[in-house]
Amino acid sequence: MSSLNIFVTTWNTGLQGSQAQHQDLSSWLLPVLHNATNPELPVGIVPDIYAVGVQELVPMHLALAGLTGPVLYVLTQRIQSILSDHATSLSSEKTSERYSLVARVAHVGNALWVFSRDKTLEGRLGKPSTAKTGLAWFGMGNKGAVGIRLPIRRGSVGGWENLTFVNTHLAAHDFNIARRNAQYRDILSSLVFDINDPLTTPQQIFDTSHLFFIGDLNYRLSKQPPLEALRENNMSDDALSVEKARMIMFEDDTLREQQKQGNVFGGLREGDVTRFAPTYKRIVGKIEGYSEKRVPGWTDRILLASHTDPPYLFSTQTLSNPVPPDEPTTTCILRFDSTPGIVISDHKPVHALFSLPAVKHEAPSAHMAPILPPAPVPHSPRPFAKQREMLIIRRIIGTLMDKMIGWPWCFFVLLGHGNSQAGMGVSAFLAMVWGVWWSGVMNG
């Protein structure tokens, strides 16, 4: 096959995943269809692969207790149906098309799906593998990362490559930059594939041909921006002034600043985030508007790396410019935007459409596929993977601790008819009544 088109999207649902089951998700998953009048958009492209990542899928007590299964199942069916119906509608012969679920992985409130288009990829995919890790103590908590690694044969005989998708949710709050940086490095050493198979070599996320790193990374602006920079593109009469304001605002983006300093995301690049307004912290129920309680930011990001990327793409000079250079020899960003029309969360979804160039190698197997180069200067070398046994123990302990918190929390919410604090009050009252009764029995 020649080029490979991949659609990637990330969305922090703000614990409203159950509501998302009943929303019109086509504006999120099919933005090209909903913006067909935009002359910049590619026409007639049906992605070969969809990667969909969400964070904070359901309320915390349900997520920690491991009760995300029903929501994951319903969303899987809905997403698959939307993608298949859309591909069928664009078929010139109106023949039935289908997207198949390649893999799905979830950890607490984070989930990641990868779907493939049967028409173009049937018989070309290898066996996928998944990985997940928590980022709090002993691998617990709702901050974590999940990943899917997918081998794909892109040539007629060989040309094997590995695609890796990572969805993560990093620490919140403006002051937690150092913690977010540390969590990223933890992902590098802890999000490891094939740790349960003793016959294979565990693979880290950069041991791949192409890496797509997405999620609510929680990097904010370092200061409050001017109001003009926070306007949506179609809500302003002066698009030029909005563009200039965002370019100035981008200088305060803490993610890019940390990247230029060599602290995080070495060897990863992204599209022009100034094309859309900051995605957080938005007012629920409104297309425009920001909460006054938080400094806004492009917290929801999509970064990528390809083995064909020339080194200059990661230079300090290139990273200082929000507009990435047009480099035809490597993965191209055909579209990069947000979806402000989704209003059930305080985050706006972000999506990107990538085109991977035709392969110029003939790797005979996925094990011999090209991989990404080391982290560029000034970044320090990436850490080695943690020992297999330590990762397994960490996963077990983290899961147990999550459930030890989640299940009692669910009990309190149930007693309080949806309010955990009321449930704790009811529990305390019942415990007091039982204590009085028991003391009477013992003294009687």
CSV table of C-alpha atoms in Angstrom, one decimal, residues 434-444:
chain,number,residue,atom,x,y,z
A,434,TRP,CA,-25.7,-0.2,66.0
A,435,GLY,CA,-23.1,0.8,68.7
A,436,VAL,CA,-25.9,2.0,71.0
A,437,TRP,CA,-27.9,-1.3,70.4
A,438,TRP,CA,-24.8,-3.5,70.9
A,439,SER,CA,-23.8,-1.7,74.1
A,440,GLY,CA,-27.3,-2.2,75.4
A,441,VAL,CA,-27.1,-5.9,74.6
A,442,MET,CA,-23.8,-6.3,76.3
A,443,ASN,CA,-24.9,-4.4,79.4
A,444,GLY,CA,-28.4,-6.0,79.5
